[in-house]
mmCIF file of C-alpha atoms in Angstrom:
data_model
loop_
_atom_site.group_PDB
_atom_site.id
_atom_site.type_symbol
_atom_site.label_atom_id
_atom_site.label_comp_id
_atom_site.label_asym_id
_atom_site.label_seq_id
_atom_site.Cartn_x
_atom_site.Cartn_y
_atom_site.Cartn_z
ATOM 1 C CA UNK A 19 166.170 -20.567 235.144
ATOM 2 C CA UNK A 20 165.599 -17.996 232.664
ATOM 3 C CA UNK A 21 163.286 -14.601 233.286
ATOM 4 C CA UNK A 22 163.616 -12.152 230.616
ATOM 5 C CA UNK A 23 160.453 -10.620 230.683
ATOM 6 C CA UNK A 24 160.198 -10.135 234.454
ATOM 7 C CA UNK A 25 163.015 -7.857 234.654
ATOM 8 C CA UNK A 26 161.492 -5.783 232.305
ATOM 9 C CA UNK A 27 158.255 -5.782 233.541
ATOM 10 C CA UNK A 28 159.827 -4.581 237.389
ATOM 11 C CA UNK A 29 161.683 -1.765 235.462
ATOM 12 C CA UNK A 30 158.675 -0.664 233.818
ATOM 13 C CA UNK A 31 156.754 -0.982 237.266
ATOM 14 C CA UNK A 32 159.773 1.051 239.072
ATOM 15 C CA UNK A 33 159.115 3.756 236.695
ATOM 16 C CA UNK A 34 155.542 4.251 238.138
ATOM 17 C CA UNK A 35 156.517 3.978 241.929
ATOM 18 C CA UNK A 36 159.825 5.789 242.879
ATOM 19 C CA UNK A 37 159.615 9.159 243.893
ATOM 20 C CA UNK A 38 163.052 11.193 244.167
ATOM 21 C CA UNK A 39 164.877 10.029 247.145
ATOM 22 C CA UNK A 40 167.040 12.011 249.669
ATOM 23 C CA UNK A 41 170.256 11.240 251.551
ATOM 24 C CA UNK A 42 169.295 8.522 254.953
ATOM 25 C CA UNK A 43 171.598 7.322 257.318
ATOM 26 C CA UNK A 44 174.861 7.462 258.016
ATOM 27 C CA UNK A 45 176.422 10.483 256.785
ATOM 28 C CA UNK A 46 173.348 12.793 257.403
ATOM 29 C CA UNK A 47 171.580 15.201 255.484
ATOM 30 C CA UNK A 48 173.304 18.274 253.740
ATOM 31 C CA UNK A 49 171.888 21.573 256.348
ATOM 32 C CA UNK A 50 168.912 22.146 253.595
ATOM 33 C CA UNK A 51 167.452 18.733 253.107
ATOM 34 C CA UNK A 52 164.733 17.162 254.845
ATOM 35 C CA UNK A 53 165.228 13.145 255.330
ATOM 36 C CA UNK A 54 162.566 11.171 253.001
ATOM 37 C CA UNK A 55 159.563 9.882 255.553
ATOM 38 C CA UNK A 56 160.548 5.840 256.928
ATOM 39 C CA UNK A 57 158.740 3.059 254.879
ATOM 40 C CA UNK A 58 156.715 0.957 256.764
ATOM 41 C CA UNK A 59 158.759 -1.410 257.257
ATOM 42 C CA UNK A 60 161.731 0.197 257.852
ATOM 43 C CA UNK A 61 162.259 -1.197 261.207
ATOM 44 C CA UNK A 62 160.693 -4.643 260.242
ATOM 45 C CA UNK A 63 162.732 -7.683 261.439
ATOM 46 C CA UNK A 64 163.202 -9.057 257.933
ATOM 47 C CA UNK A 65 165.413 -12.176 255.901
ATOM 48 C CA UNK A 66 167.451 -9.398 253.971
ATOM 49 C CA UNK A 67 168.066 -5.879 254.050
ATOM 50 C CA UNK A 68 170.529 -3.779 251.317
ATOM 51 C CA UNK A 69 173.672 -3.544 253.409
ATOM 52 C CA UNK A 70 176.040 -0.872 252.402
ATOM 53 C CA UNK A 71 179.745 -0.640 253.372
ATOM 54 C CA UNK A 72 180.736 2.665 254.882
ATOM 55 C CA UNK A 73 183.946 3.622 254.890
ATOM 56 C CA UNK A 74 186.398 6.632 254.733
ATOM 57 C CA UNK A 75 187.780 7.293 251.936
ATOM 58 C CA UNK A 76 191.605 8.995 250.982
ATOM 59 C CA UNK A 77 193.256 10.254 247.884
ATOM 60 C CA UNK A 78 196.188 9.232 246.194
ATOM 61 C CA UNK A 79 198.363 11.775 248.542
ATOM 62 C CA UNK A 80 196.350 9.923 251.295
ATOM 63 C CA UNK A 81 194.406 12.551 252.113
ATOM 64 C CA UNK A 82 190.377 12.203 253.220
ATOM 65 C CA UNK A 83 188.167 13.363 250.595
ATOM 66 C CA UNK A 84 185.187 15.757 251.123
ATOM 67 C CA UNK A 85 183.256 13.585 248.662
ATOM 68 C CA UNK A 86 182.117 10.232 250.733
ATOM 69 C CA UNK A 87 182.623 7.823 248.050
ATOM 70 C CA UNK A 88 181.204 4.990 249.710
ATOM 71 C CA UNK A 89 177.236 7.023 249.390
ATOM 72 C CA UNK A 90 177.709 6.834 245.263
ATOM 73 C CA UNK A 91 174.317 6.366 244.087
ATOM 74 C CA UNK A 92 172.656 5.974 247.570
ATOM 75 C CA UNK A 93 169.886 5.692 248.631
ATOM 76 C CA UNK A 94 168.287 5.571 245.504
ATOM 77 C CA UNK A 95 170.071 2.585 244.427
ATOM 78 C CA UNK A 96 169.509 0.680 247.291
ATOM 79 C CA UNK A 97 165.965 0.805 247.562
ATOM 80 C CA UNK A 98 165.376 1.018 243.780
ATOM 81 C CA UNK A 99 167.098 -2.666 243.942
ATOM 82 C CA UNK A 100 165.488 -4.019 246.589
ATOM 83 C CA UNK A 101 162.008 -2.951 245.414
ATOM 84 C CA UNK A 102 163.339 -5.485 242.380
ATOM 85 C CA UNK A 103 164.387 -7.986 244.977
ATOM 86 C CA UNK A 104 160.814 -8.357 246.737
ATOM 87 C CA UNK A 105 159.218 -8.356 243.163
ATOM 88 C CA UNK A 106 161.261 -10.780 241.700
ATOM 89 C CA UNK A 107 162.058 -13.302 244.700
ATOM 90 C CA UNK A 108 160.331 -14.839 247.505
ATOM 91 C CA UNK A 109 162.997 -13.277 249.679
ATOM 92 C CA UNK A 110 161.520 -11.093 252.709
ATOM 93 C CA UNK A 111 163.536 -8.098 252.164
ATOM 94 C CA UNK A 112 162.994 -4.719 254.275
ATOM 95 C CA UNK A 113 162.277 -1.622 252.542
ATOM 96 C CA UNK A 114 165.080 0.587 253.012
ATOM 97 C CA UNK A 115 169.150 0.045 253.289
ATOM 98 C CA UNK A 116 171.460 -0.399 256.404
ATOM 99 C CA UNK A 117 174.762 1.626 256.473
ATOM 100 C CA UNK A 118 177.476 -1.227 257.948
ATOM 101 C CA UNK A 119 180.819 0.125 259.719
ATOM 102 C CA UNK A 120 183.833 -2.062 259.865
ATOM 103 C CA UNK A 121 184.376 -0.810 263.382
ATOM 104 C CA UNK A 122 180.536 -2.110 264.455
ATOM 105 C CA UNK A 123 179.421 -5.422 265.653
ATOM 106 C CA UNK A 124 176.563 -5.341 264.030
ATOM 107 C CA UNK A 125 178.832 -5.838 260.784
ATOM 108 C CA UNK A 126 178.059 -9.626 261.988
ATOM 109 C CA UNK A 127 174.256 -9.140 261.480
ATOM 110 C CA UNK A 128 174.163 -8.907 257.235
ATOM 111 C CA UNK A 129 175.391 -11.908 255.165
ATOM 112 C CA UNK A 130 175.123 -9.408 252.081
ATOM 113 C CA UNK A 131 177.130 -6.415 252.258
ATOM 114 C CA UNK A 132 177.521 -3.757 249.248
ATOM 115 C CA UNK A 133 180.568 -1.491 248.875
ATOM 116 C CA UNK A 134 180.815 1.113 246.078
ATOM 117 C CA UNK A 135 184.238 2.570 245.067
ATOM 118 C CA UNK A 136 186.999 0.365 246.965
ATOM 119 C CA UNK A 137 189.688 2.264 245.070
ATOM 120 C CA UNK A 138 189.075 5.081 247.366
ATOM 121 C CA UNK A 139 188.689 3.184 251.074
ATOM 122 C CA UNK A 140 191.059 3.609 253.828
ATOM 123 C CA UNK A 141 191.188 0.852 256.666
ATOM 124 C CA UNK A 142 192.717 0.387 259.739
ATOM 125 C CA UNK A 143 194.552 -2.809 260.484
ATOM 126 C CA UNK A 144 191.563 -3.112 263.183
ATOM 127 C CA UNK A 145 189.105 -2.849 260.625
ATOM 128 C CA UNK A 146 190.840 -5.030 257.979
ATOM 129 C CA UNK A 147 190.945 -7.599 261.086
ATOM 130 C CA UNK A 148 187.388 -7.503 261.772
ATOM 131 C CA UNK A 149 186.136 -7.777 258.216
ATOM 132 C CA UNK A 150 188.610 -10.831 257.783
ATOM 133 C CA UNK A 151 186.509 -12.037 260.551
ATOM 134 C CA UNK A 152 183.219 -11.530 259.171
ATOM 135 C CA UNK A 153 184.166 -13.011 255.376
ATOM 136 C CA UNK A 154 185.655 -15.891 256.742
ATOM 137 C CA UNK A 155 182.532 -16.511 259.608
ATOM 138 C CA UNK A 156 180.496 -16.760 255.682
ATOM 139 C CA UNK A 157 179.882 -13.233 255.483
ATOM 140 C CA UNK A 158 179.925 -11.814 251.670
ATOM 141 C CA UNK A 159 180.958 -8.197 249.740
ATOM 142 C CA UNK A 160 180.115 -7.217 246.713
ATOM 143 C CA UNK A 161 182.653 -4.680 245.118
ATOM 144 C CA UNK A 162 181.221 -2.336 242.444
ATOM 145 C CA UNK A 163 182.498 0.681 240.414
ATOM 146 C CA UNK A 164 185.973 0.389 239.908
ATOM 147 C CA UNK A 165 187.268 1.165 237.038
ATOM 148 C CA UNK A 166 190.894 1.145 235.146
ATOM 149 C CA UNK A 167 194.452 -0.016 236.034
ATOM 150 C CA UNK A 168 194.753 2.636 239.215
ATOM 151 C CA UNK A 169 191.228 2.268 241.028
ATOM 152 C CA UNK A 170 192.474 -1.550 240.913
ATOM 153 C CA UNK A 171 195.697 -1.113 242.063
ATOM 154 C CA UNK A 172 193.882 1.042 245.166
ATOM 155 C CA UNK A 173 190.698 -1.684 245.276
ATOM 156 C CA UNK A 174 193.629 -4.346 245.355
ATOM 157 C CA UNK A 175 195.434 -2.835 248.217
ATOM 158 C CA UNK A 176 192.583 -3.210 250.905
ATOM 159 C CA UNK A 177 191.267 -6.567 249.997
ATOM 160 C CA UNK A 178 195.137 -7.342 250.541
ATOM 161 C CA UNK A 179 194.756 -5.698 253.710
ATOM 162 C CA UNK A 180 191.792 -7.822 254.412
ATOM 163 C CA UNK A 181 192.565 -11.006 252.549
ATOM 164 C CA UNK A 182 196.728 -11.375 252.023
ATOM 165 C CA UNK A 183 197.791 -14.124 250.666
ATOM 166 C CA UNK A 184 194.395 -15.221 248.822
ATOM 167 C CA UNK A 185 194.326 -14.763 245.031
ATOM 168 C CA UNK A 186 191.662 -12.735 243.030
ATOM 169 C CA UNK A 187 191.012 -15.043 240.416
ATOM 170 C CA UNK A 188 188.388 -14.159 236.744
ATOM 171 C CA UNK A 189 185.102 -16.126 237.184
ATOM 172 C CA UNK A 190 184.199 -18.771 234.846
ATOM 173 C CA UNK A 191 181.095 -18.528 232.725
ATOM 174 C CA UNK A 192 180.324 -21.839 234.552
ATOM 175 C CA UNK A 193 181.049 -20.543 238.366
ATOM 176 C CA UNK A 194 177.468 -21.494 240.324
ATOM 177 C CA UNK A 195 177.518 -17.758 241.036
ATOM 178 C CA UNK A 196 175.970 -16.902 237.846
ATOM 179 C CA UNK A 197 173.248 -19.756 238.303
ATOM 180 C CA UNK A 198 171.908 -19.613 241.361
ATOM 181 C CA UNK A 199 168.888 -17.915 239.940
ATOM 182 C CA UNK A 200 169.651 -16.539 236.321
ATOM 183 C CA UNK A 201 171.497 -18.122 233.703
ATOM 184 C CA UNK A 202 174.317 -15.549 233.103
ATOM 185 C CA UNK A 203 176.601 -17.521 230.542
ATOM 186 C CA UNK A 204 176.849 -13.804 228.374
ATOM 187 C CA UNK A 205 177.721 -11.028 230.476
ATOM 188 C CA UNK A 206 178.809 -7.439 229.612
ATOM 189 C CA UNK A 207 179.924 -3.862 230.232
ATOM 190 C CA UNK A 208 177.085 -2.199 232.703
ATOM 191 C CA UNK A 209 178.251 1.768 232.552
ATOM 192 C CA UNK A 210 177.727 4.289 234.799
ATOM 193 C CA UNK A 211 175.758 7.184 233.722
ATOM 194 C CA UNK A 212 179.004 9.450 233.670
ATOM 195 C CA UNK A 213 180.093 7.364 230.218
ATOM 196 C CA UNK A 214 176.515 7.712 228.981
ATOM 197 C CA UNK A 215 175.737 11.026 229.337
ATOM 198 C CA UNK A 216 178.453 12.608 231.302
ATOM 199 C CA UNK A 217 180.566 13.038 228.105
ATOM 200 C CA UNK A 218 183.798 11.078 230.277
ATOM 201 C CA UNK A 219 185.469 8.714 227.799
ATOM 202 C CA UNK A 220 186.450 4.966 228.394
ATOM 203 C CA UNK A 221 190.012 4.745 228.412
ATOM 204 C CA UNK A 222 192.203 1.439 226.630
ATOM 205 C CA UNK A 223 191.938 0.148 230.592
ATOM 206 C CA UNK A 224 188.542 0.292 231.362
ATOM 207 C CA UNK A 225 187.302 -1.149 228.005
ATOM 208 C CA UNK A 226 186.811 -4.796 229.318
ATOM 209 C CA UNK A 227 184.804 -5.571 232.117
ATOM 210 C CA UNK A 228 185.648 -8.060 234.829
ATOM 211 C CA UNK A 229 183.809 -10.281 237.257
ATOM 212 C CA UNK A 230 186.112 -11.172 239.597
ATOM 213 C CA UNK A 231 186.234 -13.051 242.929
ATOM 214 C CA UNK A 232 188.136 -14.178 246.278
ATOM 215 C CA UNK A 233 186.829 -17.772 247.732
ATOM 216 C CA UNK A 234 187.721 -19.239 251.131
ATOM 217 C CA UNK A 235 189.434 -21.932 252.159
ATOM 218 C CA UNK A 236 186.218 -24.133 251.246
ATOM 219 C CA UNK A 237 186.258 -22.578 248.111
ATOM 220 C CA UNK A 238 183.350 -20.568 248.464
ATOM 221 C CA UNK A 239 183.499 -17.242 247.162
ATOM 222 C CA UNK A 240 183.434 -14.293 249.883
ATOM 223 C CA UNK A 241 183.955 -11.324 248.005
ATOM 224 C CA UNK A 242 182.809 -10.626 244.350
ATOM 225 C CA UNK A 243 184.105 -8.261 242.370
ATOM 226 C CA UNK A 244 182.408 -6.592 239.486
ATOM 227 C CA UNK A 245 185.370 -3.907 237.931
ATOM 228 C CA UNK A 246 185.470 -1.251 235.018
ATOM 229 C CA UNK A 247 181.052 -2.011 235.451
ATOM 230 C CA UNK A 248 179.209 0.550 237.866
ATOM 231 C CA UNK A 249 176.234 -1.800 238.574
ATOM 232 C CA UNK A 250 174.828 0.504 241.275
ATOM 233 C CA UNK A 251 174.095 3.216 238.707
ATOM 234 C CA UNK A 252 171.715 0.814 236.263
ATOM 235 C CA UNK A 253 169.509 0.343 239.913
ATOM 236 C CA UNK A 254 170.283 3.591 240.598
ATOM 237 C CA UNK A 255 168.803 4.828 236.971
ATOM 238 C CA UNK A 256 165.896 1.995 236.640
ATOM 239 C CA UNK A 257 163.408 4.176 235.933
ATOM 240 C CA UNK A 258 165.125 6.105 233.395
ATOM 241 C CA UNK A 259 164.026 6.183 229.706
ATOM 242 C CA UNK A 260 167.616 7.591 229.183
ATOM 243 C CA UNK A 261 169.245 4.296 230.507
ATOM 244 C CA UNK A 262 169.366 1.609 228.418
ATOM 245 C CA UNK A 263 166.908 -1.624 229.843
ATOM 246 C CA UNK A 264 168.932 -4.510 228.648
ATOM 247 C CA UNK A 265 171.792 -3.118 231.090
ATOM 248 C CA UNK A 266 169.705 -2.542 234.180
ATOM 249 C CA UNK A 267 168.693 -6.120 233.867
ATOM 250 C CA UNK A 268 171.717 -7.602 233.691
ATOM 251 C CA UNK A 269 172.388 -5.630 236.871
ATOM 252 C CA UNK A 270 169.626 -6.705 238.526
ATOM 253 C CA UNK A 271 170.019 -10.158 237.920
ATOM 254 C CA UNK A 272 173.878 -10.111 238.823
ATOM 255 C CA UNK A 273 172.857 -8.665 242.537
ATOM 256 C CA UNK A 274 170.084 -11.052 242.601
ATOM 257 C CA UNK A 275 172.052 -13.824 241.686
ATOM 258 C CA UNK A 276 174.935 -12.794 244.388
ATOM 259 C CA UNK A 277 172.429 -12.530 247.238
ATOM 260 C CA UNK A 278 170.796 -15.734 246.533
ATOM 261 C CA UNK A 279 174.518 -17.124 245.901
ATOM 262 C CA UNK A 280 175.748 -15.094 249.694
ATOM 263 C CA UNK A 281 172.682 -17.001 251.375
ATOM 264 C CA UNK A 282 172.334 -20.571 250.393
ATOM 265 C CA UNK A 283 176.389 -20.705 250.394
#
């Protein structure tokens, strides 16, 4: 099924209803900000909510960053999306995101679960154990912004952790992942905002994006992997004149799509 006018029309429609958004959740508020009132619904019992993946998060020298890489683009991304979800699917979605340890049983409670900037996590055995668990009980991540040879490498060496032995293959044009709501035979590069306007350059390795995935014994896929794209910034940057449209709905499709996929799979 094909939509191309709807996406636009929720863009457009984002544009009129987001206000600026501050940090919510885990992680806290810097000492000067004041947390964004609840929605509504916030503590609705509801089919979906946007699950994001916290982790911690070292440097090459393996030592923990200051800058929590799994919060890129969050909140706003999160609830920019799923204000896209409800508009363009029947699903019930609640209004605002859930922050998902590896450490927490209630990891068990989300079949969806977003992580931004693997190349950067750091997991415990324990952790890698439990999230074995969880993709292998049917659970499902999404991996966005990676980008180049060395944030693969790093990306690489958790789901290894997680996962060893199982390959990461390239996803067909024809994988049922891409059809489950949109048609997405053509895909391409989504960039982040810091190739746009951010002046940083793409480099010979990040030139060619991938959509990647690991499937279970069953052949299902578990954990899909979109590198050298940064999906969360087109939600992220909906609303922007400055971003280009046709990206941001490509992105929304693609996390549509992998919900819907996560779900009925």
């Amino acid at each position: 099924m094909k939509m191309p006018s709807s996406i636009s029309t929720v863009v457009l429609l984002l544009g009129l209803s987001v206000s600026l958004l501050a940090f919510q959740g885990r992680g806290g508020f810097e000492d000067d900000e004041k947390p964004p009132p609840l929605p509504p619904d916030a503590h609705e019992k509801a089919e979906w909510a946007f699950a994001r993946f916290h982790f911690r998060a070292s440097d090459e020298n393996g030592n923990f960053q200051s800058f929590r890489l799994w919060r890129a683009d969050y909140p706003k991304a999160d609830r920019q999306f799923t204000m896209g979800v409800r508009r363009l699917t029947r699903l019930h979605a609640r209004g605002i995101e859930q922050i998902v340890d590896a450490d927490s049983d209630e990891l068990f409670d989300w079949p969806w679960i977003y992580m931004e900037h693997g190349n950067g996590w750091y997991l415990t055995t324990d952790e890698a154990a439990r999230l074995r668990e969880y993709l292998l009980k049917g659970g499902f991540l999404f991996s966005d912004d990676t980008h180049g040879d060395y944030e693969w490498l790093e990306l690489v060496r958790g789901l290894q952790m997680i996962l060893p032995g199982r390959e990461i293959e390239d996803l067909k044009d024809n994988d049922e992942i891409f059809h489950v709501m949109y048609d997405l035979d053509k895909r391409f590069q989504i960039p982040g905002t810091r190739f746009i306007w951010g002046g940083r350059p793409y480099f010979s390795d990040m030139i060619i994006p991938k959509w990647r995935g690991i499937r279970d014994d069953k052949g299902r896929i578990i954990v899909a992997i979109v590198h050298n794209s940064d999906v969360g910034d087109a939600w992220e940057w909906a609303e922007s004149p400055h971003y280009p449209e046709r990206d941001t709905s490509l992105a929304y499709r693609i996390g549509i799509n992998y919900i819907l996929f996560s779900m009925t799979h």
